[in-house]
XYZ file of C-alpha atoms in Angstrom:
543
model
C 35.120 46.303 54.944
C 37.758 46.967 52.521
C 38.279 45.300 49.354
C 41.312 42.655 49.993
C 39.480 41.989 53.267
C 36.158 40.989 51.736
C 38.205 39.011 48.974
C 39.870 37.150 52.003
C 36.526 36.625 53.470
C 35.170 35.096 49.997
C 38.859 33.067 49.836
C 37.696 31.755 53.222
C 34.372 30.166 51.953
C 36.401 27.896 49.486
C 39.339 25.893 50.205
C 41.943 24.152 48.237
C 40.051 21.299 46.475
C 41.906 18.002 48.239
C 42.017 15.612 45.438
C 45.680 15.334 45.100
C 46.147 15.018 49.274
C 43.179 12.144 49.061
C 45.182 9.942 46.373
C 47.545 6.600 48.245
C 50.581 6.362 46.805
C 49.961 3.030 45.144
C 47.216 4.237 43.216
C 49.168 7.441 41.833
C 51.882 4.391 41.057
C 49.300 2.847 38.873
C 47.599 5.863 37.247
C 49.580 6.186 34.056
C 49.093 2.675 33.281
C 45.508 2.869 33.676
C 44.913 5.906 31.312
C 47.186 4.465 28.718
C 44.531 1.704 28.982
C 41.586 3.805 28.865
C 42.799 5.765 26.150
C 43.691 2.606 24.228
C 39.698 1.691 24.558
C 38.156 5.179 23.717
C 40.029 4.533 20.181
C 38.142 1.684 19.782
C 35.007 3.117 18.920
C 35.736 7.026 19.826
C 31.837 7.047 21.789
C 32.227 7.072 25.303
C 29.618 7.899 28.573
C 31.158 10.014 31.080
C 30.302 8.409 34.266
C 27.474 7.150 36.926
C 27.148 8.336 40.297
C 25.818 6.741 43.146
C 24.568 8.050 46.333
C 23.753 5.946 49.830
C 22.204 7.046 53.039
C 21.295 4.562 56.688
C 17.712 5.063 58.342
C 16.757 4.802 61.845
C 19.602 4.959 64.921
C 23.920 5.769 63.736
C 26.247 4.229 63.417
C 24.133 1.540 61.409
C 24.396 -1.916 61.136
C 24.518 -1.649 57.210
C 27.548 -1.823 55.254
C 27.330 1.770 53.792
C 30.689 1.579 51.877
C 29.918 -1.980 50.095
C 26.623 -0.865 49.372
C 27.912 1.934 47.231
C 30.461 -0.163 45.941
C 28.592 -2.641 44.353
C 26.772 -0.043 43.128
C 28.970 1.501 41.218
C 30.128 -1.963 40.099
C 26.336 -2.298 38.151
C 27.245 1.148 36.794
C 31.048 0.215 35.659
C 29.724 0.581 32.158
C 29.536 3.904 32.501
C 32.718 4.706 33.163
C 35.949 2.560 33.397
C 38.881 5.461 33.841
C 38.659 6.141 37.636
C 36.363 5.617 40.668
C 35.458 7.203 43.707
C 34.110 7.086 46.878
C 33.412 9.391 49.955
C 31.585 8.613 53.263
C 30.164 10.175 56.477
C 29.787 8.998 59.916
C 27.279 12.145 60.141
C 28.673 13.601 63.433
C 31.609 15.967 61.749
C 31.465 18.001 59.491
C 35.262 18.780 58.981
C 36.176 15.983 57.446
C 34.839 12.739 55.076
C 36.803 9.750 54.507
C 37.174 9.285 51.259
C 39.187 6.695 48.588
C 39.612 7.145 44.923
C 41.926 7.138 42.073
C 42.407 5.467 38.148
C 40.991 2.097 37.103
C 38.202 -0.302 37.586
C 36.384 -0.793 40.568
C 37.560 -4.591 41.514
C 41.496 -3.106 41.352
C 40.873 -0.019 43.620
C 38.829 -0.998 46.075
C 39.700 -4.469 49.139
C 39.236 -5.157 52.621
C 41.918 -2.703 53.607
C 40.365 0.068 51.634
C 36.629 -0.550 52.464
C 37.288 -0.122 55.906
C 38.426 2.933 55.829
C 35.121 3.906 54.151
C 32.738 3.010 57.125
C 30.017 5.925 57.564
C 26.143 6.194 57.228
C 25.885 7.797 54.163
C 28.387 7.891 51.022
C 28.126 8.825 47.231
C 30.480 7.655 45.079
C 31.291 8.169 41.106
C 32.953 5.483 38.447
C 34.347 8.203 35.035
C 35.489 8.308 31.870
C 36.560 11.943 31.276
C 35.211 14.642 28.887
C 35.628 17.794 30.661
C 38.581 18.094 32.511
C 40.630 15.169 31.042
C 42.092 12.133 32.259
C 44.356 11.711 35.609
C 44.119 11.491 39.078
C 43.479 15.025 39.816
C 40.081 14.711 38.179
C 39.035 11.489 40.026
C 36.008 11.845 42.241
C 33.993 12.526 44.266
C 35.318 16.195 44.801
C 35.583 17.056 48.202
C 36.127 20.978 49.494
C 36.147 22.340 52.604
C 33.986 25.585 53.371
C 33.462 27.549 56.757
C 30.380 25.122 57.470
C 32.657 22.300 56.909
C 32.817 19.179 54.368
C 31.236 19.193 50.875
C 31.477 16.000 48.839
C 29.959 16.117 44.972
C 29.845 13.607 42.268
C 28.898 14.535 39.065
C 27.684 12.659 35.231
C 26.717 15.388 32.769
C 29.403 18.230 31.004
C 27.959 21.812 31.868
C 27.361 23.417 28.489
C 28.215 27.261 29.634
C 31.143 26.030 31.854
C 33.309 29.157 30.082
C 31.141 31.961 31.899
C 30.630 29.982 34.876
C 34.490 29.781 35.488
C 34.486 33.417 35.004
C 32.239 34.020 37.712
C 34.174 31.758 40.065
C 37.313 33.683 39.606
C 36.389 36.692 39.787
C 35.132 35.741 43.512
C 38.836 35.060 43.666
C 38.960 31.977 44.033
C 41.438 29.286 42.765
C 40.633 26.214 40.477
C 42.878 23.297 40.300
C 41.574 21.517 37.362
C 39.597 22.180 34.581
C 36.819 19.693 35.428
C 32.902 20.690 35.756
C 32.731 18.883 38.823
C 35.619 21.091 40.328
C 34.078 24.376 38.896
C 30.186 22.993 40.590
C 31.287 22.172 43.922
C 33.362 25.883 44.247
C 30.103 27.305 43.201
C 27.985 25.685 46.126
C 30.403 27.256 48.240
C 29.343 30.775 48.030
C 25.929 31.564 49.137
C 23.464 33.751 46.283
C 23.857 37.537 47.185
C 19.821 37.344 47.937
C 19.923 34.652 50.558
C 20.147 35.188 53.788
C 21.981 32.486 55.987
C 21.768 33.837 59.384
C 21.055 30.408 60.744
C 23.126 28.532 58.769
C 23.964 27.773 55.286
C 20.691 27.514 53.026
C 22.518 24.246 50.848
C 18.636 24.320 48.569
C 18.763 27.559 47.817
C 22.754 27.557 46.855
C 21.776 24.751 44.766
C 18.938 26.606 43.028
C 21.272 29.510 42.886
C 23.750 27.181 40.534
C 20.677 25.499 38.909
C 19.413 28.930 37.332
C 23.459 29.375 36.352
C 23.441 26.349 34.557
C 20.785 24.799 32.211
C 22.363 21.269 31.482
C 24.262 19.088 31.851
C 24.195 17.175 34.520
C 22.730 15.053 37.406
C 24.361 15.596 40.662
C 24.807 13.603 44.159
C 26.012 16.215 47.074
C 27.148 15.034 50.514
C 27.000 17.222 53.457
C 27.454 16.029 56.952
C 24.470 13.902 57.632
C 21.988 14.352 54.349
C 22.936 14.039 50.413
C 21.310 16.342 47.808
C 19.687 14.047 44.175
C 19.995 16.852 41.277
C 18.794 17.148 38.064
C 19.113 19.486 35.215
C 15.976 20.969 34.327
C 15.831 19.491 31.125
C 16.872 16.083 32.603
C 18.982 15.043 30.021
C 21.106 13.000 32.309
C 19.409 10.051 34.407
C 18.770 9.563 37.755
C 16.541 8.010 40.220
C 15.553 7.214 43.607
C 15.899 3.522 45.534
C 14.453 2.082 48.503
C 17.278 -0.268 50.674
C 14.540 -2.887 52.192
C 14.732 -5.698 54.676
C 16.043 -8.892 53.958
C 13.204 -10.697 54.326
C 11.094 -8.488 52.436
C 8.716 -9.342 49.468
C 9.334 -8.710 45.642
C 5.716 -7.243 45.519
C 4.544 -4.121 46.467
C 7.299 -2.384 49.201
C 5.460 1.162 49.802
C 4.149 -0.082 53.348
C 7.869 -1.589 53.723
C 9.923 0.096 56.328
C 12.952 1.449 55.068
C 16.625 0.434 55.757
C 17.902 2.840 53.518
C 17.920 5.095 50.836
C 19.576 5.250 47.460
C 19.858 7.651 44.459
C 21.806 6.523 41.230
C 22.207 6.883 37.958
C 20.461 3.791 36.811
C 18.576 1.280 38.599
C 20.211 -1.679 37.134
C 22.022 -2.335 40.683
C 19.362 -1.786 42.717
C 18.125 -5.767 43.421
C 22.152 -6.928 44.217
C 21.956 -4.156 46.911
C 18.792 -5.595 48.547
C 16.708 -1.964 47.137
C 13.328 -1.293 44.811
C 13.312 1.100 42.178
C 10.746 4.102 43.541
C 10.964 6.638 40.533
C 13.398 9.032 38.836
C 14.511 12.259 40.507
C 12.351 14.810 38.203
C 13.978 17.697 35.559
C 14.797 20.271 37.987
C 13.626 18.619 41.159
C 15.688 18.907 44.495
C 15.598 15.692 46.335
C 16.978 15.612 50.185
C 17.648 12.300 51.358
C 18.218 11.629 55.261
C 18.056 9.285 57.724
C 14.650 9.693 58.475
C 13.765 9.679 54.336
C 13.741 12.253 51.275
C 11.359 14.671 50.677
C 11.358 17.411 47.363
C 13.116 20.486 48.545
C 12.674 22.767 45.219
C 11.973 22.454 41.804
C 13.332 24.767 38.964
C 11.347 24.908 36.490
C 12.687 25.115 32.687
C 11.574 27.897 30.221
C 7.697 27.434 28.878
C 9.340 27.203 24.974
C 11.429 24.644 26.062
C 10.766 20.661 26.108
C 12.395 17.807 28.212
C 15.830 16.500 26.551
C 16.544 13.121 27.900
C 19.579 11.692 26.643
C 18.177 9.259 23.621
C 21.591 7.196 23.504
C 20.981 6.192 26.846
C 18.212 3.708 25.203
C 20.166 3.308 22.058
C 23.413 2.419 23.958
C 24.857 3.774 27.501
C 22.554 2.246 29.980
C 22.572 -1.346 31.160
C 19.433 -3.175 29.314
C 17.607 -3.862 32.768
C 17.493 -0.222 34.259
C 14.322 1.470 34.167
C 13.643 5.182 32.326
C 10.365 6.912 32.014
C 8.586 4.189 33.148
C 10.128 1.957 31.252
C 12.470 -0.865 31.002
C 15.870 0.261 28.215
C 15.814 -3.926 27.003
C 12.129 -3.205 26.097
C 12.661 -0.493 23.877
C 15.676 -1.568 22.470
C 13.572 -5.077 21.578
C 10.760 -1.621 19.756
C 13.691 -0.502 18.099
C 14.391 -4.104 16.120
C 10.707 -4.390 15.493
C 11.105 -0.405 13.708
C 14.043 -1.286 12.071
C 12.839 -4.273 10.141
C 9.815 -2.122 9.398
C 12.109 0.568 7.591
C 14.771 -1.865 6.095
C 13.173 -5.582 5.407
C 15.390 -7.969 3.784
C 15.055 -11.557 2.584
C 17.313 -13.705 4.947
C 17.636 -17.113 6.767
C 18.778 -15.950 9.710
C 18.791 -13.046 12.569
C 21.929 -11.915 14.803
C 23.412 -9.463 16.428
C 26.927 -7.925 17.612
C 26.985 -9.695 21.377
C 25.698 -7.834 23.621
C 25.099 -4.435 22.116
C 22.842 -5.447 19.167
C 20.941 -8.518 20.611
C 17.586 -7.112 22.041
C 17.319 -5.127 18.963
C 17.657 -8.239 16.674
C 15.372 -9.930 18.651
C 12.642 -7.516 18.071
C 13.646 -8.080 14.040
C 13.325 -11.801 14.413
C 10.183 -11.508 15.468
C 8.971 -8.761 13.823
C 10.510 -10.721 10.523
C 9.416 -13.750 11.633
C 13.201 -14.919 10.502
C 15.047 -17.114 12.849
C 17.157 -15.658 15.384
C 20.564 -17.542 15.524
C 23.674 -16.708 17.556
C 26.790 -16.699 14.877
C 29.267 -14.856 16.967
C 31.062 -16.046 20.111
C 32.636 -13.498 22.345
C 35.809 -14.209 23.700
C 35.450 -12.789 27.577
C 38.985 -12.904 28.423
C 40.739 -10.297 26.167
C 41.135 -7.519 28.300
C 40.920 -3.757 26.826
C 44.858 -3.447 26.592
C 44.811 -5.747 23.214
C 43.262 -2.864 21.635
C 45.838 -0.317 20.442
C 44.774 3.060 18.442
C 46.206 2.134 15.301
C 43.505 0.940 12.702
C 45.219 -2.222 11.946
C 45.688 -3.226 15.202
C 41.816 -2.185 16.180
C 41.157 -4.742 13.562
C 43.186 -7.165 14.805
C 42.048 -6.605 18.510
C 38.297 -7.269 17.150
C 39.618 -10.515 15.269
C 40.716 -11.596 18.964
C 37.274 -10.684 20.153
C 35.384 -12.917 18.299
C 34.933 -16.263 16.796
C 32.552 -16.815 14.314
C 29.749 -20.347 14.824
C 30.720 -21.465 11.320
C 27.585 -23.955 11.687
C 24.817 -21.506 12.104
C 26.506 -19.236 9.542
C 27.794 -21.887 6.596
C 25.602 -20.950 3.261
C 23.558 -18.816 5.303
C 21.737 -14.915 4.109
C 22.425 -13.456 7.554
C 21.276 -9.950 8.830
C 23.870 -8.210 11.698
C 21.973 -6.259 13.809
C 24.647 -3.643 15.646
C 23.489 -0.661 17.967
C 25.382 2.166 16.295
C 28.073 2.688 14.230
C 30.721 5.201 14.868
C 33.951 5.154 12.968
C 33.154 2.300 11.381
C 36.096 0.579 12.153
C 35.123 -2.619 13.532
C 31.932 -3.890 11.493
C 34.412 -4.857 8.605
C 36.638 -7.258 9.968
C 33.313 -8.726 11.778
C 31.903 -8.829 8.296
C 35.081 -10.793 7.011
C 35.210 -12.830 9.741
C 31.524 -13.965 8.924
C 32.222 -14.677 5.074
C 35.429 -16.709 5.994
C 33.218 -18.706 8.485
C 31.002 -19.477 4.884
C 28.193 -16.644 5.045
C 26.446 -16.201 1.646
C 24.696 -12.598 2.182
C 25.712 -10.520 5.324
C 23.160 -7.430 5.923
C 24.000 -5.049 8.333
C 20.691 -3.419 10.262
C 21.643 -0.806 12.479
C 18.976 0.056 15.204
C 19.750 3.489 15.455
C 20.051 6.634 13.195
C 23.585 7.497 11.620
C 25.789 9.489 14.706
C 26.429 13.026 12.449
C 27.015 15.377 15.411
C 29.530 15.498 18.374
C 28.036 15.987 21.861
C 28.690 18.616 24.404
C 26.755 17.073 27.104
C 28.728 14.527 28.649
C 29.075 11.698 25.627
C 32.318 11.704 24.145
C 31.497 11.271 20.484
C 34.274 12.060 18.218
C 34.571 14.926 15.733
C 31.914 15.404 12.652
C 35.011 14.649 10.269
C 36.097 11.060 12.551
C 32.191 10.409 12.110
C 32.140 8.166 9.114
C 28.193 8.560 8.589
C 29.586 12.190 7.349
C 31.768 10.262 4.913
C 30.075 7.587 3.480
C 26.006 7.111 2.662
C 24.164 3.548 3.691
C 24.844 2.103 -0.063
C 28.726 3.422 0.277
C 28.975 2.397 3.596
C 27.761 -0.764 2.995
C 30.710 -1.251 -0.054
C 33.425 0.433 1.906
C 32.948 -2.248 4.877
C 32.277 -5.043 2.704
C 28.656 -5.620 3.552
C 25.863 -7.046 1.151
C 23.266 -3.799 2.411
C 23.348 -1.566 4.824
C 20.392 0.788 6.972
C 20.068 2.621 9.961
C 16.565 3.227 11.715
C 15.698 6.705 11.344
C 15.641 9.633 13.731
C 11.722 9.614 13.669
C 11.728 5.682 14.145
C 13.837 5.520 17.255
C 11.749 8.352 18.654
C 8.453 6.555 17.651
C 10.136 3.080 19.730
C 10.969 5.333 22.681
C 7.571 7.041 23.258
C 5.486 3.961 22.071
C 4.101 3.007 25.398
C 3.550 6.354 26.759
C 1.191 6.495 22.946
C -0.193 3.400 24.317
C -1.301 4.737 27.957
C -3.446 6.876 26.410
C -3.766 10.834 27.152
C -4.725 10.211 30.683
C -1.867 8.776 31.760
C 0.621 10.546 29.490
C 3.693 12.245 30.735
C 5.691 14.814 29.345
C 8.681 13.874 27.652
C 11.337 14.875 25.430
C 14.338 13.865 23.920
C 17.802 15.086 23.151
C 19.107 14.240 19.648
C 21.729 16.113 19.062
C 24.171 14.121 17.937
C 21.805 12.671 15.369
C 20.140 16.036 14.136
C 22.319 18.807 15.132
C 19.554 20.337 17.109
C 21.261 21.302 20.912
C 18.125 21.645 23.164
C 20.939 24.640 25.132
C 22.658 25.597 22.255
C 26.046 24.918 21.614
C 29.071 25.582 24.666
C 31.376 28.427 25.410
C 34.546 27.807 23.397
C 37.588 27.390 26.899
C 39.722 30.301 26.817
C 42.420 29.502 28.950
């Protein structure tokens, strides 16, 4: 076979990436608005996840009876906090493989999807994806799920993570000759499925594990991935599982809150928390392992492969996802995020006590923090801020003065509970530091005496290159300013963070407290508070 003949061939295997075909008209209408909102709301605090996928498959006899397309829409409703840029979802009636029907595009969830759009979306299986962008960018072109067509037909893929060697990856992928439309991982992942490993043999058919594996030894980290074929979806992990995801069982109705394991299944769900899984009618089962290959299909999911991670290397879960990103109900490493966040107050008064009449917090992200100080302290735990609900995210514009004013209009101080008062503010992080002043001031006007500030996690030093967008180290004001100057420059009477070994002490307390039996490995990523990348730092994009 001559050369342009097997680069035709290759060309073959990978087709135009649909995204822009897949858009309706109104939502491209209402794109522009929607980033300028977005962007608008990263300036608020400049620390950002980029996204949640969720994944949704029928048992027993097609077409089912279950509302596949509302099922993964509410779950990507419990992950909205993940991502509020653009949404995404993609379904399958499982009988052709040519083509998925699919709806996405920019905004939140309630605006994108109604009746008329949900029932387009009917099918047995579906993943689906809710973003705010690192790699790639924001706009409609980036929205997912991806969807490309191959010579053994539809591929859908949703993706949460930012692939660290992305640079020598897109190499690769061009030099197969093929085409990429954006600059997004997911893009760049889904091309790479396409081609089967040069060791593989696929005489009966695409071998979809062993493509996967193929990328998976490509790629360390980032990322957790949900891959639709015809009738099954592929659960991925990153071998050092840095980004979250887990495994859900869609029960009866009239089934139990006990023990489901004898339960016959309705269903099957993978997602990147578990937070939604009880408003969908499904029980948590476990998380989808570092490096594991999970297969889900009508008639269940079964491990396919696991790639293993080098001996010198440990497990890097995300440690922000306790500190801020995931919903306080969802369930990690056995454990429950509100539970260590309440560890994390208890450190934190440990490390920084201070003589006070009251407890509070910055509503919602500080409160099961402050609650573990309160009782650690044994101070009173008082509510003395009052969040206004209604002030959307287009108040806040990116200049500083008007990011102050925005947070003015976000809160209302309980003058009663604060009025004389030695309060300590328990936030979760602190980023630029733009907003804890004006909350500060808005405190003292209401008649505080003392305000400390606690901060239940370490100072952010570092930027991330695994799917958080955290700012630069010179927007980072912990690199500016040390507790005591902090603590001046915002107006505050004292100021600490919890350290790095405190927050890692709160997150591995109960596997301590299992005993060595029943221990588990773990590890965690802290990057962006140490400057220690478990994969090193990225390729620097060249073009």
């Amino acid at each position: 076979m001559s050369a342009p003949q097997q680069q035709s061939q290759q060309q073959q295997q990978h087709v135009r990436v649909v995204e822009q075909q897949q858009v309706e008209p109104a939502e491209a209408v209402t794109s522009s608005k929607a980033s300028e909102s977005i962007s608008a709301s990263k300036e608020l605090t400049g620390l950002t996840h980029e996204c949640g996928v969720f994944g949704a498959i029928a048992c027993g006899d097609w077409p089912t009876q279950m509302d596949i397309g509302h099922v993964i829409c509410l779950g990507l409703v419990a992950l909205q906090h993940r991502g509020q840029e653009s949404a995404g979802i993609a379904t399958s009636e499982g009988k052709c493989s040519k083509n998925f029907n699919v709806h996405k595009g920019m905004g939140m969830i309630s605006t994108l999807f109604n009746d008329d759009s949900m029932k387009k979306l009917r099918g047995n299986l579906g993943i689906g994806h809710t973003r705010y962008s690192t790699a790639g960018g924001s706009g409609v072109v980036n929205c997912q799920p991806f969807v490309v067509h191959t010579t053994h037909g539809a591929l859908a893929l949703a993706h949460n993570g930012e692939l660290v060697n992305n640079e020598s990856l897109r190499r690769e992928v061009l030099a197969r000759g093929v085409g990429l439309s954006t600059h997004s991982d997911s893009e760049l992942i889904a091309q790479s499925l396409c081609c089967a490993p040069e060791d593989v043999s696929e005489m009966d058919g695409p071998n979809w594990p062993a493509r996967i594996r193929h990328f998976m030894m490509l790629a360390p980290l980032s990322y957790s991935l949900v891959i639709m074929l015809k009738d099954k979806i592929y659960a991925v992990r990153d071998t050092y599982g840095n980004r979250p995801l887990c495994i859900g069982k869609i029960v009866p109705i009239n089934a139990g809150h006990g023990n489901n394991s004898d339960t016959p299944a309705d269903g099957w769900v993978v997602s990147s928390e578990s937070c939604g899984f009880l408003s969908i009618g499904a029980r948590y089962v476990r998380e989808v392992e570092p490096g594991e290959i999970v297969e889900l299909s009508r008639s269940g999911y079964r491990t396919v492969d696991i790639v293993e991670r080098p001996d010198f290397k440990r497990m890097a879960f995300c440690i922000f996802e306790y500190v801020y990103f995931a919903r306080g109900d969802s369930i990690f490493e056995g454990q429950m995020v509100y539970t260590v966040r309440l560890q994390c107050g208890r450190q934190l008064w440990r490390e920084a006590p201070v003589e006070a009449d009251i407890v509070s917090s910055v509503p919602e992200s500080g409160t099961a923090a402050a609650h573990g100080y309160a009782r650690e302290s044994g101070i009173e735990f008082a509510e003395v801020l009052c969040r206004n609900r209604y002030v959307g995210r287009t108040f806040i514009q990116p200049s500083t003065r008007l990011r102050q004013l925005g947070v003015a209009k976000k809160f209302g101080a309980l003058s009663e509970n604060v009025a004389g008062k030695r309060l300590v503010l328990i936030d979760d992080s602190i980023v630029r530091g733009n907003t804890i002043g004006p909350i500060i001031k808005l405190l003292r006007d209401a008649g505080a005496r003392e305000v400390h500030i606690r901060i239940a996690s370490p100072p952010l030093q570092y930027p991330c290159y695994m799917g958080i967008n955290i700012p630069t180290r010179e927007e980072l004001i912990a690199n500016k300013l040390n507790p005591d100057q902090l603590a001046k420059h915002v107006g505050a009477d004292s100021l600490a963070y919890l350290s790095v070994e405190g927050l890692v002490e709160a997150v591995q307390l109960k596997h301590r407290d299992a005993g060595a039996g029943n221990s588990r490995a773990t590890g965690h990523c802290t990057a962006c508070l140490t400057g220690e990348y478990p994969g090193g730092l990225p390729d620097e994009l060249s073009w």
